[in-house]
XYZ file of C-alpha atoms in Angstrom:
666
model
C -21.147 -24.573 2.226
C -24.359 -23.844 4.010
C -27.346 -26.148 3.971
C -29.375 -24.279 1.389
C -26.547 -24.087 -1.070
C -24.628 -27.155 -0.003
C -23.610 -29.537 -2.746
C -24.688 -27.132 -5.484
C -22.408 -25.356 -7.853
C -22.905 -21.582 -7.873
C -25.330 -20.530 -10.577
C -23.514 -17.262 -11.163
C -20.048 -16.437 -12.570
C -18.139 -16.634 -9.309
C -14.566 -15.663 -8.712
C -11.928 -18.392 -8.809
C -12.117 -20.238 -5.509
C -15.258 -18.405 -4.406
C -17.791 -20.446 -2.413
C -21.519 -19.872 -2.456
C -22.921 -19.932 1.082
C -26.594 -19.045 0.711
C -29.019 -17.705 -1.852
C -32.558 -16.353 -1.923
C -34.215 -16.671 -5.294
C -37.115 -14.304 -5.830
C -35.668 -11.421 -3.811
C -36.135 -7.902 -5.074
C -33.665 -5.063 -4.913
C -35.355 -1.786 -4.046
C -34.042 1.517 -5.362
C -36.339 3.836 -3.438
C -38.937 4.115 -0.727
C -41.808 5.736 -2.599
C -44.694 3.907 -4.211
C -43.284 4.729 -7.630
C -40.033 2.883 -7.001
C -39.678 -0.161 -9.244
C -38.092 -3.154 -7.469
C -35.703 -5.261 -9.517
C -36.396 -9.004 -9.219
C -33.539 -11.460 -8.994
C -31.508 -13.711 -6.698
C -29.601 -12.540 -3.640
C -26.414 -14.515 -3.075
C -23.975 -14.637 -0.199
C -20.478 -16.002 -0.806
C -17.307 -16.027 1.232
C -16.136 -12.941 -0.692
C -19.168 -10.728 -1.329
C -22.890 -10.161 -1.400
C -24.113 -10.331 -4.980
C -27.473 -9.720 -6.585
C -28.206 -11.467 -9.874
C -31.071 -9.700 -11.679
C -33.613 -11.998 -13.313
C -33.292 -10.173 -16.621
C -29.744 -8.860 -16.530
C -28.752 -7.549 -19.980
C -25.902 -9.312 -21.711
C -23.691 -12.047 -20.356
C -22.883 -11.803 -16.629
C -19.395 -10.716 -15.637
C -17.281 -11.729 -12.664
C -18.071 -8.547 -10.766
C -21.179 -6.533 -11.561
C -20.361 -3.114 -10.160
C -23.948 -2.057 -9.483
C -25.154 -5.390 -8.100
C -22.518 -6.581 -5.633
C -20.612 -5.428 -2.582
C -17.441 -6.929 -1.125
C -17.726 -8.158 2.445
C -15.089 -5.694 3.781
C -17.132 -2.871 2.255
C -20.190 -3.675 4.399
C -20.362 -1.231 7.301
C -23.697 -2.258 8.768
C -26.331 -4.903 8.097
C -29.908 -4.237 9.233
C -32.886 -6.611 9.061
C -36.399 -5.181 9.211
C -39.893 -6.600 9.609
C -43.419 -5.262 10.059
C -43.701 -7.091 13.379
C -40.378 -6.189 15.014
C -37.931 -3.345 15.401
C -35.055 -3.166 12.891
C -32.093 -5.184 14.125
C -28.416 -4.686 13.376
C -26.992 -8.083 12.484
C -23.589 -9.270 13.617
C -21.988 -12.679 13.874
C -22.878 -12.783 17.586
C -26.462 -11.555 17.217
C -29.509 -13.807 17.066
C -32.181 -13.073 14.496
C -35.550 -13.789 16.147
C -37.861 -12.873 13.255
C -38.219 -13.482 9.542
C -36.815 -10.408 7.754
C -38.992 -8.758 5.165
C -36.223 -6.401 4.128
C -32.444 -6.395 4.391
C -30.509 -3.122 4.246
C -26.781 -3.222 3.470
C -25.012 0.011 4.436
C -21.754 0.206 2.501
C -18.609 2.094 3.372
C -18.597 3.616 -0.124
C -21.879 5.430 0.696
C -24.113 2.974 -1.139
C -27.271 1.670 0.470
C -28.532 -1.632 -0.976
C -32.038 -2.698 0.018
C -33.423 -6.179 -0.629
C -37.084 -7.063 -0.131
C -38.380 -10.572 0.429
C -41.949 -11.409 -0.509
C -44.097 -13.617 1.701
C -44.674 -16.316 -0.887
C -42.320 -18.974 0.443
C -39.189 -16.828 0.854
C -39.213 -16.772 4.656
C -36.697 -19.622 5.197
C -34.370 -18.323 2.483
C -34.518 -14.772 3.813
C -33.694 -15.955 7.329
C -30.759 -18.067 6.188
C -29.250 -15.547 3.770
C -29.421 -12.738 6.370
C -27.590 -14.836 8.947
C -25.113 -16.037 6.333
C -24.177 -12.473 5.372
C -23.638 -11.528 9.014
C -21.450 -14.576 9.608
C -19.502 -14.222 6.360
C -18.777 -10.559 7.035
C -17.113 -11.436 10.334
C -15.250 -14.465 8.979
C -14.112 -12.855 5.737
C -10.445 -13.313 4.851
C -9.874 -9.660 4.209
C -6.250 -9.160 3.371
C -4.356 -12.079 4.824
C -5.733 -14.647 2.387
C -6.871 -12.243 -0.291
C -4.385 -13.566 -2.790
C -5.241 -17.215 -2.361
C -7.196 -18.998 -5.008
C -7.178 -16.315 -7.700
C -5.153 -18.164 -10.293
C -8.141 -18.437 -12.616
C -8.732 -14.769 -13.334
C -9.818 -14.331 -16.898
C -10.601 -11.281 -18.913
C -13.176 -10.700 -21.574
C -11.503 -10.746 -24.954
C -12.255 -7.650 -26.945
C -10.487 -5.209 -29.179
C -8.475 -2.477 -27.591
C -10.422 0.732 -27.293
C -9.456 3.535 -29.605
C -7.003 5.929 -28.026
C -6.223 3.705 -25.066
C -2.656 3.830 -23.814
C -0.627 1.717 -21.455
C -0.644 2.486 -17.766
C 2.832 2.437 -16.253
C 2.960 0.415 -13.049
C 6.480 1.620 -12.085
C 7.611 -1.840 -11.085
C 10.436 -1.967 -13.632
C 13.452 0.126 -14.503
C 12.134 0.827 -17.980
C 8.902 2.363 -16.655
C 10.841 4.875 -14.561
C 13.201 5.686 -17.427
C 10.312 6.136 -19.841
C 8.503 8.590 -17.568
C 11.694 10.516 -16.784
C 12.285 10.921 -20.518
C 8.735 12.168 -21.005
C 9.282 14.811 -18.321
C 12.486 15.968 -19.981
C 14.184 16.153 -16.595
C 17.804 16.825 -17.510
C 20.120 16.459 -14.553
C 18.191 13.531 -13.050
C 18.680 9.793 -13.365
C 17.056 6.560 -12.243
C 18.860 4.960 -9.305
C 18.551 1.273 -8.414
C 20.081 1.811 -4.979
C 16.939 0.411 -3.325
C 16.470 -2.471 -5.736
C 16.549 -5.026 -2.914
C 14.611 -2.757 -0.515
C 17.556 -2.848 1.880
C 17.964 0.940 2.035
C 14.298 1.830 2.670
C 11.760 -1.036 2.795
C 8.744 1.195 2.107
C 10.259 3.033 -0.871
C 10.028 1.704 -4.443
C 12.846 -0.181 -6.112
C 13.884 2.764 -8.245
C 14.264 6.447 -7.393
C 14.801 9.624 -9.392
C 17.930 11.310 -7.984
C 20.370 13.996 -9.200
C 22.685 12.766 -11.935
C 25.729 14.151 -10.165
C 25.046 12.174 -6.993
C 26.539 8.696 -7.068
C 24.760 5.812 -5.371
C 27.681 5.501 -2.973
C 27.059 9.067 -1.781
C 23.288 8.659 -1.919
C 23.461 5.845 0.620
C 24.899 8.252 3.173
C 21.665 10.276 3.199
C 19.073 7.592 4.045
C 19.768 7.507 7.784
C 19.008 11.230 8.170
C 15.303 10.952 7.277
C 12.374 9.299 9.026
C 11.786 5.712 7.857
C 14.883 6.271 5.683
C 12.653 7.872 3.047
C 15.053 10.256 1.327
C 13.926 13.155 -0.884
C 13.579 12.204 -4.549
C 12.120 13.758 -7.657
C 8.453 13.183 -8.406
C 7.821 15.805 -11.132
C 9.810 18.164 -13.347
C 8.248 21.325 -14.727
C 9.326 22.263 -18.268
C 10.431 25.669 -16.967
C 13.168 23.994 -14.919
C 11.545 23.664 -11.503
C 11.542 20.348 -9.681
C 9.021 18.870 -7.263
C 10.550 16.538 -4.673
C 9.025 14.612 -1.813
C 10.549 13.054 1.261
C 10.075 12.291 4.931
C 10.908 14.633 7.773
C 14.458 15.060 8.979
C 15.419 12.509 11.592
C 15.409 14.073 15.050
C 18.617 12.323 16.095
C 20.454 13.067 12.871
C 23.984 14.395 13.310
C 25.636 14.177 9.891
C 29.306 14.708 9.451
C 30.822 17.047 6.914
C 30.792 14.399 4.178
C 27.146 13.581 4.842
C 26.276 17.289 4.722
C 27.925 17.519 1.312
C 25.807 14.632 0.043
C 22.646 16.092 1.557
C 23.294 19.460 -0.081
C 23.850 17.745 -3.408
C 20.554 15.899 -2.962
C 18.467 18.901 -1.918
C 20.190 21.725 -3.799
C 22.566 20.375 -6.427
C 23.063 23.776 -8.063
C 19.445 23.813 -9.249
C 18.546 27.057 -7.491
C 16.781 27.687 -4.203
C 15.100 24.857 -2.317
C 11.690 25.520 -0.777
C 10.531 23.280 2.059
C 6.754 22.832 2.013
C 5.572 20.704 4.902
C 2.103 19.329 5.500
C 1.527 20.992 8.879
C -1.207 23.190 7.381
C -3.115 20.202 6.033
C -5.621 18.214 8.106
C -4.212 15.419 10.222
C -5.104 11.787 9.675
C -7.396 11.945 12.698
C -9.121 15.022 11.259
C -9.701 13.276 7.941
C -11.098 10.145 9.563
C -13.425 12.077 11.871
C -14.733 14.247 9.035
C -15.340 11.208 6.847
C -17.257 9.436 9.611
C -19.424 12.511 10.180
C -20.049 12.873 6.460
C -21.038 9.236 6.121
C -23.431 9.521 9.058
C -24.957 12.694 7.631
C -25.607 11.082 4.253
C -27.898 8.414 5.729
C -31.689 8.700 5.342
C -33.189 10.943 8.027
C -29.825 11.916 9.522
C -30.689 15.625 9.721
C -33.665 17.872 9.120
C -33.747 19.486 5.692
C -33.445 23.023 7.042
C -30.361 22.060 9.099
C -28.692 19.811 6.566
C -26.313 22.378 5.045
C -25.092 23.585 8.417
C -24.588 19.964 9.450
C -22.584 19.425 6.273
C -20.245 22.288 7.129
C -20.006 20.880 10.634
C -18.402 17.707 9.284
C -15.458 19.861 8.055
C -14.962 17.526 5.084
C -15.333 20.366 2.586
C -12.960 22.470 4.700
C -10.328 19.769 4.318
C -10.899 19.702 0.555
C -10.429 23.475 0.379
C -7.258 23.343 2.471
C -5.682 20.689 0.262
C -6.560 22.577 -2.915
C -5.137 25.842 -1.566
C -1.863 24.183 -0.596
C -1.585 22.533 -4.004
C -2.225 25.901 -5.682
C 0.579 27.481 -3.664
C 3.097 24.819 -4.612
C 2.075 24.594 -8.283
C 2.170 28.380 -8.707
C 5.590 28.510 -7.103
C 6.952 25.839 -9.440
C 5.547 27.582 -12.512
C 6.460 31.093 -11.435
C 10.133 30.628 -10.622
C 12.837 28.064 -11.216
C 13.418 26.298 -7.923
C 13.112 22.984 -6.131
C 10.141 22.412 -3.849
C 10.477 19.621 -1.310
C 7.208 18.292 0.088
C 7.891 17.106 3.610
C 5.719 14.916 5.797
C 6.959 12.984 8.838
C 6.155 9.643 7.205
C 6.026 10.707 3.529
C 3.287 8.115 2.957
C -0.027 9.930 3.316
C -0.473 13.663 2.748
C 2.620 13.841 0.553
C 0.901 11.399 -1.791
C -2.142 13.656 -1.937
C -0.252 16.913 -2.334
C 2.237 15.630 -4.927
C -0.620 14.236 -7.013
C -2.697 17.419 -6.856
C 0.260 19.591 -7.838
C 0.854 17.462 -10.912
C -2.831 17.545 -11.839
C -2.647 21.331 -11.742
C 0.592 21.636 -13.692
C 0.949 18.601 -15.982
C -1.637 18.139 -18.784
C -0.524 14.527 -19.233
C -1.623 13.705 -15.672
C -5.114 14.847 -16.652
C -5.483 12.132 -19.279
C -6.905 8.774 -18.235
C -3.687 6.734 -18.707
C -1.650 9.595 -17.265
C -3.856 9.782 -14.178
C -3.614 6.033 -13.631
C 0.166 6.189 -13.966
C 0.165 9.086 -11.498
C -1.729 7.027 -8.918
C 0.635 4.107 -9.483
C 3.735 6.238 -8.942
C 2.687 8.646 -6.172
C 0.461 6.262 -4.189
C 1.037 2.596 -4.976
C 4.792 2.598 -5.653
C 5.433 5.348 -3.083
C 4.139 3.124 -0.298
C 0.790 4.541 0.780
C -0.609 2.063 3.345
C -3.932 1.432 1.602
C -4.963 -1.530 3.808
C -4.634 0.450 7.030
C -6.011 3.740 5.748
C -9.028 2.135 4.063
C -9.684 -0.256 6.927
C -8.972 -3.429 4.960
C -7.012 -4.895 7.879
C -9.347 -5.862 10.672
C -6.577 -6.585 13.151
C -5.276 -3.039 12.904
C -6.341 -0.367 15.330
C -9.208 1.814 14.059
C -7.018 4.833 14.785
C -4.928 3.987 11.736
C -7.902 4.317 9.412
C -8.017 7.596 7.465
C -9.307 7.753 3.873
C -6.597 10.036 2.482
C -6.987 8.520 -0.981
C -10.733 9.215 -0.965
C -10.003 12.824 0.002
C -7.698 13.020 -3.015
C -10.453 11.678 -5.280
C -12.821 14.325 -3.945
C -10.229 17.035 -4.666
C -9.805 15.621 -8.169
C -13.567 15.697 -8.691
C -13.562 19.391 -7.752
C -10.988 20.006 -10.497
C -12.936 17.958 -13.045
C -16.091 19.902 -12.185
C -14.371 23.289 -12.582
C -12.290 22.359 -15.654
C -14.196 19.589 -17.492
C -12.559 20.322 -20.860
C -9.056 19.880 -19.409
C -9.536 16.299 -18.251
C -9.657 13.146 -20.325
C -11.738 11.283 -17.742
C -15.121 11.903 -16.172
C -16.958 11.824 -12.872
C -18.113 8.286 -13.671
C -14.474 7.183 -13.771
C -13.668 8.783 -10.414
C -16.741 7.169 -8.892
C -15.651 3.769 -10.201
C -12.180 4.247 -8.704
C -13.716 5.367 -5.407
C -15.859 2.230 -5.172
C -13.103 -0.105 -6.343
C -10.812 0.992 -3.521
C -12.978 -1.033 -1.106
C -13.061 -4.173 -3.270
C -10.394 -6.695 -2.155
C -10.175 -8.216 -5.611
C -7.299 -6.084 -6.876
C -3.645 -5.973 -5.929
C -3.576 -2.172 -6.189
C -5.134 -1.516 -2.776
C -4.197 -4.701 -0.924
C -0.551 -3.923 -0.191
C 1.297 -1.134 1.576
C 4.456 -0.989 -0.534
C 6.269 -2.595 -3.451
C 8.263 -4.833 -1.143
C 5.101 -6.327 0.328
C 3.491 -6.573 -3.085
C 6.389 -8.483 -4.600
C 7.321 -10.614 -1.591
C 8.022 -14.201 -2.558
C 8.451 -13.377 -6.236
C 11.591 -12.870 -8.309
C 12.628 -9.453 -9.499
C 11.410 -8.522 -12.968
C 14.409 -7.324 -14.948
C 12.357 -6.179 -17.943
C 9.703 -3.507 -18.321
C 6.086 -4.478 -18.013
C 3.114 -2.283 -18.753
C -0.535 -2.936 -18.186
C -3.534 -2.086 -20.343
C -7.151 -2.669 -19.342
C -7.650 -4.943 -22.360
C -4.471 -6.913 -22.920
C -3.235 -7.263 -19.353
C 0.493 -7.713 -18.753
C 2.773 -7.049 -21.707
C 6.379 -8.223 -21.836
C 8.838 -7.054 -24.506
C 10.218 -10.599 -24.558
C 8.655 -14.046 -24.079
C 7.294 -14.516 -20.599
C 9.520 -16.077 -17.968
C 7.934 -18.373 -15.366
C 7.313 -16.410 -12.209
C 6.891 -17.564 -8.663
C 3.303 -17.306 -7.502
C 2.449 -14.359 -5.284
C -0.730 -12.656 -4.177
C -0.071 -9.627 -6.363
C 0.538 -11.774 -9.451
C -2.639 -13.770 -9.039
C -4.766 -10.686 -8.526
C -5.421 -8.146 -11.288
C -4.846 -4.429 -10.841
C -7.736 -2.051 -10.401
C -7.084 -0.725 -13.918
C -8.550 -3.951 -15.283
C -11.924 -2.234 -15.547
C -13.426 -4.971 -17.734
C -13.823 -7.213 -14.673
C -16.332 -4.888 -13.014
C -17.727 -2.632 -15.706
C -19.351 -3.298 -19.053
C -18.145 -1.823 -22.322
C -20.915 0.780 -22.165
C -19.929 1.787 -18.640
C -16.257 2.021 -19.528
C -17.107 4.232 -22.483
C -18.436 6.759 -19.985
C -15.064 6.882 -18.225
C -13.497 8.891 -21.035
C -14.243 12.504 -21.816
C -14.278 12.815 -25.620
C -14.060 16.604 -25.346
C -11.178 16.517 -22.866
C -7.619 17.497 -23.645
C -5.532 14.719 -25.164
C -2.508 15.634 -23.073
C 1.069 14.952 -24.091
C 3.032 11.730 -24.142
C 6.338 13.158 -25.309
C 8.791 15.572 -23.703
C 7.030 18.800 -22.771
C 7.768 22.172 -24.193
C 10.968 23.510 -22.687
C 9.953 27.159 -22.869
C 9.980 28.578 -19.380
C 6.619 30.111 -18.454
C 6.661 33.128 -16.200
C 3.885 33.805 -13.775
C 2.666 37.383 -14.189
C 3.975 39.937 -11.770
C 7.064 37.982 -10.635
C 10.266 40.000 -10.283
C 13.179 38.570 -12.196
C 15.512 38.871 -9.209
C 13.095 37.405 -6.643
C 15.678 34.928 -5.336
C 18.740 36.222 -3.485
C 20.785 33.508 -5.170
C 21.213 29.818 -5.730
C 21.748 27.502 -2.827
C 19.327 29.113 -0.395
C 16.661 27.289 1.605
C 13.208 28.743 2.167
C 10.082 27.579 3.981
C 6.623 27.960 2.439
C 4.133 28.698 5.213
C 0.627 30.066 4.660
C 1.532 31.399 1.255
C 4.658 33.190 2.430
C 8.298 32.335 1.767
C 10.657 32.679 4.713
C 14.419 32.020 4.632
C 15.835 29.210 6.710
C 19.384 27.949 7.283
C 20.305 24.588 5.911
C 18.902 22.060 8.432
C 22.331 20.901 9.648
C 24.018 24.296 9.651
C 22.047 26.080 12.314
C 25.041 28.189 13.225
C 25.054 29.926 9.857
C 23.300 33.288 9.771
C 20.091 33.123 7.727
C 20.040 34.996 4.431
C 18.192 38.247 4.090
C 14.450 38.066 3.579
C 13.531 37.588 -0.028
C 11.874 40.564 -1.694
C 9.331 38.112 -3.023
C 7.246 36.896 -0.097
C 4.041 36.082 -2.019
C 0.743 35.916 -0.234
C -1.857 33.234 -0.789
C -3.837 35.485 -3.147
C -0.843 36.151 -5.392
C -0.233 32.419 -5.647
C -3.543 31.777 -7.282
C -6.260 31.596 -4.635
C -9.230 32.975 -6.506
C -11.573 32.844 -3.576
C -12.080 36.602 -3.232
C -15.318 38.452 -3.510
C -17.047 38.501 -6.908
C -16.490 42.234 -7.196
C -12.824 42.083 -6.315
C -9.924 42.281 -8.720
C -9.494 39.122 -10.736
C -5.942 37.772 -10.852
C -4.105 37.568 -14.162
C -4.650 34.542 -16.346
C -2.467 31.587 -15.339
C 0.349 30.424 -17.600
C -0.537 27.845 -20.276
C -1.014 24.368 -18.875
C -1.566 25.499 -15.275
C -4.975 25.115 -13.670
C -5.844 27.513 -10.860
C -9.119 26.347 -9.349
C -11.275 28.457 -7.098
C -10.885 27.160 -3.567
C -13.330 29.558 -1.916
C -16.203 28.252 0.184
C -19.107 28.135 -2.309
C -16.904 26.911 -5.157
C -16.036 23.675 -3.344
C -19.172 21.586 -3.497
C -20.379 18.280 -2.181
C -19.797 15.304 -4.459
C -23.487 14.488 -4.533
C -23.345 11.564 -6.921
C -20.930 9.802 -4.585
C -22.087 10.734 -1.104
C -25.852 11.043 -1.538
C -26.568 7.905 -3.524
C -27.642 6.087 -0.359
C -30.659 8.367 -0.025
C -33.863 6.943 -1.532
C -34.533 9.992 -3.700
C -31.006 9.789 -5.106
C -31.324 6.106 -5.956
C -33.960 6.616 -8.604
C -32.461 6.214 -12.040
C -29.364 4.511 -10.636
C -30.022 1.567 -12.904
C -30.279 3.828 -15.932
C -26.841 5.420 -16.288
C -26.865 5.409 -20.102
C -29.297 6.752 -22.744
C -30.427 3.200 -23.459
C -31.042 2.635 -19.769
C -32.970 5.879 -19.482
C -35.154 4.824 -22.404
C -35.823 1.506 -20.692
C -36.721 3.265 -17.444
C -39.038 5.620 -19.335
C -40.786 2.625 -20.893
C -41.329 1.105 -17.457
C -42.794 4.353 -16.170
C -45.086 4.610 -19.185
C -46.298 1.060 -18.585
C -47.061 1.852 -14.963
C -48.890 5.021 -15.976
C -50.953 3.083 -18.517
C -51.813 0.462 -15.913
C -52.785 3.154 -13.425
C -55.005 4.906 -15.982
C -56.615 1.601 -16.981
C -57.585 0.872 -13.377
C -60.670 3.125 -13.148
C -61.871 2.039 -16.587
C -61.570 -1.635 -15.654
C -63.461 -1.120 -12.412
C -66.223 0.720 -14.255
C -66.529 -2.186 -16.693
C -66.633 -4.757 -13.882
C -63.278 -6.330 -14.809
C -61.383 -7.721 -11.768
C -57.949 -6.203 -11.314
C -54.808 -8.212 -10.685
C -53.381 -7.728 -7.207
C -50.647 -5.095 -7.039
C -47.108 -6.222 -6.427
């Protein structure tokens, strides 16, 4: 511990194993730059895990992680100290602070801007020490390598389970996969344990959904023909009979024999009708996403651009363009699955980034259950966490990795989801507040959800769980049988991000749910086959054909390993982007027919895709006002404070006229 805090036990509810390095009692957190901004008094603390602010009059009992008052060290992008007598200085572990800071600005990677002000009444030494401590701790933070150490003491506030809450499937057990497959009503598919020991594909989950007629012995022959051995597997079944698959790109050096071709055809076609290959070439690259996010973050800083040029600068980041592109591609695939019985295979060279985004968006558009809060959390667990999205590299939680590997694909997905929630609020069981909480939690290294790149890494050093386990935000892990002693591992000692009670109060969590949203479905969906309007009944030349979906148009293609075969005749149905649900035409143009029940067709045109202001602009001073009043009770408290200030301001002239000395302003 540091000198100021050495030998003292932390006076705040620290995390298990967390060490307090420095503190500055009497600091004030500022939520604006104007004279009307009300600073919040409290204590600024620096630990080896985070920067925390403990308000002097925090309502209720303090929790482990106060979402609005702390920031994890990996989430700090820049630390700036300011003084009236010196230029602002960016603090690093190698820099030397030569003045006493009057204000400390913490620029966060989640677009927050935390500002702490130190008064002159004896806080100078504390301000100097805590500023240096934060800079040192940020550089020395054990980001991912030791993130799982010392978390054995996690506890959860005991409270009754919220009404209507349902278990979130983590897809770490056979029963979870079987339960979800039954809910989908996917006849002709089964759960395979061929990768139970991760020996077939280390980055794939233990269990896969594969055709029932394909034995594991034959399935093993297909792994070597795909990049990273990530074979195509089912990720969603539409009640009309269509199937959504995802997989990596075909291996360039693949030369399958006749028996392997038979197994590959059974995997991709299997008598289920045509197979449509939808690759991610039209979507932004990882470099595009990272560059756009950096530009957006720079633009959302105070004074980054003149007001009259701000909108053009926003378009120049291309972030909203990437959101539109992803939504359009998801609309194409979802409309194709609903409009005609077929199999759509999402292909990406690695199958670990844009496939996660696209598969999730398609299910949000087509599956009402995915639009409920537990359904959405299960969707993220299956298509991102279990599927092997490299969260640590993409979110920058691994300092030793090259910056080129950083690309916030998951944050782009959350932005796309917010666009859907904004356009269809009554169809979602969760709110913008929930998406914002998930956005911020992705940078907090307190949860196992975002600290590992695949199930194999998450469960390394721990025995296999033979029974199903589900997780609820209130009751934690649930076993159908008495618990069996488990070997300690980082993932077991850390909670999942769905344990919202560790960061958010009951009142905040109540705002996660949309009481007017659709309840969704937990049982098998309706098996009636919906037909998209205007689709010819004989659109497909026949079963067993392979097509490519490119820019809204279907084109025939030979089977990948039978290039000598003549391609089939062009399908009479070669739908354009507009016919697949892009409603971005002019206001006076013809409106497309209503979508089938259960399918959402958002408008992906330019003005309909908007900036997520509550997320990206909260670092601006004018946007920070009212940030501490997110509930009606908080707004009433803020109104009372404003009324008190108004009364004091009005009493000033009367007091001066009466000769009464005024107290010095704070």
